Tab-separated table of C-alpha atoms in Angstrom:
chain	number	residue	atom	x	y	z
A	1	SER	CA	0.000	0.000	0.000
A	2	GLN	CA	1.110	3.564	-0.534
A	3	GLN	CA	2.504	5.652	2.286
A	4	GLY	CA	1.037	8.887	0.986
A	5	GLU	CA	-2.525	9.490	-0.031
A	6	GLU	CA	-3.276	12.601	-2.010
A	7	ASP	CA	-6.318	14.728	-2.176
A	8	PRO	CA	-7.885	15.643	-4.485
A	9	GLN	CA	-7.135	13.053	-7.145
A	10	ALA	CA	-7.903	15.617	-9.825
A	11	LEU	CA	-8.168	19.402	-9.771
A	12	SER	CA	-9.217	21.799	-12.511
A	13	ILE	CA	-8.744	25.555	-12.086
A	14	GLN	CA	-8.495	28.719	-14.165
A	15	GLU	CA	-5.179	30.362	-14.894
A	16	GLY	CA	-4.293	32.836	-12.183
A	17	GLU	CA	-6.061	30.929	-9.424
A	18	ASN	CA	-4.252	29.144	-6.625
A	19	ALA	CA	-4.063	25.350	-6.509
A	20	THR	CA	-3.869	23.436	-3.242
A	21	MET	CA	-3.033	19.750	-3.033
A	22	ASN	CA	-2.930	17.719	0.164
A	23	CYS	CA	-0.995	14.643	1.171
A	24	SER	CA	-1.404	12.380	4.186
A	25	TYR	CA	1.002	9.705	5.331
A	26	LYS	CA	1.139	6.985	7.953
A	27	THR	CA	4.585	6.483	9.468
A	28	SER	CA	7.343	8.614	10.964
A	29	ILE	CA	9.294	10.485	8.337
A	30	ASN	CA	12.692	12.059	7.865
A	31	ASN	CA	11.385	14.375	5.155
A	32	LEU	CA	8.584	14.829	2.654
A	33	GLN	CA	9.096	15.738	-0.987
A	34	TRP	CA	6.875	16.948	-3.793
A	35	TYR	CA	7.409	15.974	-7.423
A	36	ARG	CA	5.842	16.978	-10.710
A	37	GLN	CA	5.277	14.671	-13.658
A	38	ASN	CA	4.439	15.666	-17.202
A	39	SER	CA	3.119	13.209	-19.759
A	40	GLY	CA	3.601	10.115	-17.627
A	41	ARG	CA	7.399	10.019	-17.850
A	42	GLY	CA	10.182	11.213	-15.526
A	43	LEU	CA	9.362	13.064	-12.331
A	44	VAL	CA	10.945	16.375	-11.427
A	45	HIS	CA	11.807	17.121	-7.825
A	46	LEU	CA	10.141	20.360	-6.698
A	47	ILE	CA	10.734	20.827	-3.007
A	48	LEU	CA	11.784	18.963	0.130
A	49	ILE	CA	10.618	19.741	3.658
A	50	ARG	CA	12.249	18.133	6.668
A	51	SER	CA	10.341	16.725	9.597
A	52	ASN	CA	11.457	19.588	11.845
A	53	GLU	CA	10.232	22.246	9.393
A	54	ARG	CA	6.677	23.541	9.169
A	55	GLU	CA	6.706	25.634	6.026
A	56	LYS	CA	8.908	26.109	2.997
A	57	HIS	CA	8.744	28.327	-0.072
A	58	SER	CA	10.219	28.054	-3.528
A	59	GLY	CA	9.084	30.607	-6.087
A	60	ARG	CA	5.321	30.184	-6.495
A	61	LEU	CA	5.345	27.005	-4.414
A	62	ARG	CA	4.524	26.874	-0.731
A	63	VAL	CA	4.677	23.625	1.217
A	64	THR	CA	3.455	23.054	4.740
A	65	LEU	CA	4.030	20.063	6.964
A	66	ASP	CA	2.071	19.078	10.067
A	67	THR	CA	3.749	16.051	11.619
A	68	SER	CA	1.113	15.817	14.348
A	69	LYS	CA	-1.527	15.252	11.683
A	70	LYS	CA	0.864	13.435	9.345
A	71	SER	CA	-0.130	15.704	6.511
A	72	SER	CA	1.353	18.152	4.032
A	73	SER	CA	-0.002	20.601	1.514
A	74	LEU	CA	1.393	22.039	-1.691
A	75	LEU	CA	0.127	25.442	-2.765
A	76	ILE	CA	0.835	26.773	-6.246
A	77	THR	CA	0.018	30.462	-6.418
A	78	ALA	CA	-0.997	32.397	-9.540
A	79	SER	CA	-1.210	29.199	-11.567
A	80	ARG	CA	-0.290	29.054	-15.235
A	81	ALA	CA	-1.369	26.725	-18.012
A	82	ALA	CA	2.177	25.326	-17.960
A	83	ASP	CA	1.566	24.089	-14.398
A	84	THR	CA	-0.748	21.430	-15.817
A	85	ALA	CA	0.781	18.137	-14.675
A	86	SER	CA	0.478	15.416	-12.068
A	87	TYR	CA	1.885	16.223	-8.646
A	88	PHE	CA	3.091	13.543	-6.240
A	89	CYS	CA	4.122	13.663	-2.629
A	90	ALA	CA	6.766	11.234	-1.425
A	91	THR	CA	7.950	10.499	2.068
A	92	VAL	CA	11.370	9.366	3.203
A	93	ALA	CA	10.876	7.224	6.261
A	94	SER	CA	12.928	7.770	9.372
A	95	TYR	CA	16.366	6.186	9.330
A	96	ASN	CA	15.369	3.317	11.574
A	97	ALA	CA	12.700	2.397	9.046
A	98	GLY	CA	15.203	2.083	6.231
A	99	ASN	CA	14.759	5.585	4.760
A	100	MET	CA	12.316	4.221	2.209
A	101	LEU	CA	11.009	6.709	-0.375
A	102	THR	CA	7.316	6.054	-0.899
A	103	PHE	CA	4.940	7.873	-3.242
A	104	GLY	CA	1.304	8.790	-3.018
A	105	GLY	CA	-1.168	8.313	-5.855
A	106	GLY	CA	-0.812	11.849	-7.171
A	107	THR	CA	-3.070	14.764	-8.006
A	108	ARG	CA	-3.755	15.557	-11.652
A	109	LEU	CA	-3.865	19.332	-12.003
A	110	MET	CA	-5.323	21.015	-15.042
A	111	VAL	CA	-4.945	24.783	-15.393
A	112	LYS	CA	-7.221	26.223	-18.046
A	113	PRO	CA	-5.989	29.281	-19.932
B	1	GLY	CA	26.418	12.286	-16.775
B	2	ALA	CA	24.260	15.272	-16.071
B	3	GLY	CA	21.142	13.259	-15.362
B	4	VAL	CA	19.756	9.792	-14.889
B	5	SER	CA	19.743	7.927	-18.164
B	6	GLN	CA	17.428	5.033	-18.914
B	7	SER	CA	17.447	2.759	-21.913
B	8	PRO	CA	15.685	1.803	-23.983
B	9	SER	CA	13.157	4.625	-24.020
B	10	ASN	CA	10.518	2.308	-25.420
B	11	LYS	CA	10.387	-1.473	-25.638
B	12	VAL	CA	7.765	-3.638	-27.302
B	13	THR	CA	8.135	-7.315	-26.595
B	14	GLU	CA	6.182	-10.477	-27.126
B	15	LYS	CA	4.563	-12.215	-24.197
B	16	GLY	CA	6.926	-14.795	-22.747
B	17	LYS	CA	10.139	-13.063	-23.779
B	18	ASP	CA	12.699	-11.703	-21.336
B	19	VAL	CA	13.561	-7.992	-21.222
B	20	GLU	CA	16.381	-6.040	-19.622
B	21	LEU	CA	16.044	-2.388	-18.691
B	22	ARG	CA	19.046	-0.250	-17.908
B	23	CYS	CA	19.580	2.720	-15.616
B	24	ASP	CA	22.677	4.917	-15.468
B	25	PRO	CA	22.426	7.024	-12.304
B	26	ILE	CA	24.184	10.294	-11.661
B	27	SER	CA	27.826	9.736	-10.766
B	28	GLY	CA	28.314	9.663	-7.007
B	29	HIS	CA	24.698	8.877	-6.194
B	30	THR	CA	24.667	5.979	-3.772
B	31	ALA	CA	20.887	5.488	-3.608
B	32	LEU	CA	18.930	4.076	-6.550
B	33	TYR	CA	15.270	3.129	-6.892
B	34	TRP	CA	13.227	1.331	-9.496
B	35	TYR	CA	9.513	2.099	-9.716
B	36	ARG	CA	6.737	0.889	-11.964
B	37	GLN	CA	3.921	3.152	-13.085
B	38	ARG	CA	0.881	1.843	-14.882
B	39	LEU	CA	-1.146	4.229	-17.023
B	40	GLY	CA	-2.836	6.888	-14.905
B	41	GLN	CA	-1.579	5.361	-11.669
B	42	GLY	CA	0.916	6.286	-8.972
B	43	LEU	CA	4.441	4.954	-8.576
B	44	GLU	CA	4.782	1.385	-7.367
B	45	PHE	CA	8.046	0.673	-5.538
B	46	LEU	CA	10.046	-2.253	-6.916
B	47	ILE	CA	13.574	-2.264	-5.486
B	48	TYR	CA	16.005	0.022	-3.639
B	49	PHE	CA	19.802	0.004	-3.664
B	50	GLN	CA	21.783	1.993	-1.091
B	51	GLY	CA	25.551	1.890	-1.321
B	52	ASN	CA	26.963	-1.521	-0.508
B	53	SER	CA	23.997	-2.579	1.634
B	54	ALA	CA	21.830	-5.500	0.606
B	55	PRO	CA	19.093	-4.206	-1.705
B	56	ASP	CA	15.519	-3.928	-0.504
B	57	LYS	CA	13.653	-6.205	-2.901
B	58	SER	CA	10.368	-6.136	-1.023
B	59	GLY	CA	8.517	-4.446	-3.890
B	60	LEU	CA	9.315	-6.927	-6.630
B	61	PRO	CA	5.921	-8.373	-7.664
B	62	SER	CA	7.098	-11.879	-8.538
B	63	ASP	CA	10.197	-14.004	-8.986
B	64	ARG	CA	10.145	-13.081	-12.669
B	65	PHE	CA	11.546	-9.705	-11.647
B	66	SER	CA	15.153	-9.192	-10.612
B	67	ALA	CA	17.576	-6.293	-10.470
B	68	GLU	CA	21.292	-5.861	-10.131
B	69	ARG	CA	23.542	-2.937	-9.474
B	70	THR	CA	27.269	-2.846	-10.041
B	71	GLY	CA	28.793	-0.905	-7.168
B	72	GLU	CA	27.353	2.577	-7.249
B	73	SER	CA	26.868	2.698	-10.996
B	74	VAL	CA	24.663	1.034	-13.581
B	75	SER	CA	21.587	-0.926	-12.586
B	76	THR	CA	19.622	-3.382	-14.703
B	77	LEU	CA	16.075	-4.553	-14.129
B	78	THR	CA	15.266	-7.897	-15.734
B	79	ILE	CA	11.784	-9.227	-16.324
B	80	GLN	CA	11.622	-12.859	-17.357
B	81	ARG	CA	8.743	-14.462	-19.250
B	82	THR	CA	6.958	-11.142	-19.646
B	83	GLN	CA	3.208	-10.958	-19.218
B	84	GLN	CA	0.762	-8.362	-20.516
B	85	GLU	CA	0.266	-6.999	-16.994
B	86	ASP	CA	3.957	-6.070	-16.981
B	87	SER	CA	3.172	-3.296	-19.476
B	88	ALA	CA	4.011	-0.020	-17.761
B	89	VAL	CA	6.578	2.744	-17.557
B	90	TYR	CA	9.585	1.672	-15.488
B	91	LEU	CA	11.246	4.603	-13.755
B	92	CYS	CA	14.677	4.792	-12.179
B	93	ALA	CA	15.738	7.459	-9.685
B	94	SER	CA	18.970	8.190	-7.864
B	95	SER	CA	20.055	10.374	-4.972
B	96	ARG	CA	23.376	11.260	-3.395
B	97	GLN	CA	22.712	9.706	-0.022
B	98	GLY	CA	19.123	8.623	0.093
B	99	PHE	CA	17.604	11.326	2.228
B	100	GLY	CA	17.581	14.156	-0.283
B	101	GLY	CA	15.636	14.824	-3.413
B	102	TYR	CA	15.775	12.242	-6.155
B	103	THR	CA	16.560	12.723	-9.817
B	104	PHE	CA	14.441	10.611	-12.126
B	105	GLY	CA	15.217	9.223	-15.528
B	106	SER	CA	12.688	9.576	-18.343
B	107	GLY	CA	11.653	5.969	-17.931
B	108	THR	CA	11.285	2.961	-20.181
B	109	ARG	CA	7.817	2.376	-21.590
B	110	LEU	CA	7.383	-1.388	-21.807
B	111	THR	CA	4.586	-2.840	-23.903
B	112	VAL	CA	3.998	-6.579	-23.850
B	113	VAL	CA	1.922	-7.800	-26.795
């Protein structure tokens, strides 16, 4: 079974709007990462947040992490048509759990021009 | 190389034949993963190599699947007696130590006919 579960599975918004995607996980983590995938091929690493961090920014991306709720969110502000892609969260388990990298099912984001 | 290289990019094979997929990770990356992604689905963990440690093979779906890695370089994923349900994109990813962000290859799209 997957460590991360993402919500929503699909999201459709207008260009310029903000997009929020959520991820929940089950076990203790070392860090949580978000990836983007275009056209079902290679994933691109977007941002990494460590278990002792609560919020991180990178350009138009904002990631939050709540370890008490075992959840994270990815916010894309002022979305563009080029942001259309699938977004995956992935957790790296704590060292004593073998630092396994496990992916959620992904959110398919469509940004309409 | 500058990125993770996977070959072939596409492979069409007849049911029952064996296939070998190759991954060239980034030089110096000790951690390497293989994932399988069926159309429209999330990433399914197959196998994880970390340095000289014994690989974590817990994700391999059957004994028809095997993978090798030579030191901290090339990895090959072999599927014997391919079945139609093996059709998927096979993705390889590497990371410097295993706790940071991963760099993905573009994947091998395997079609079993």
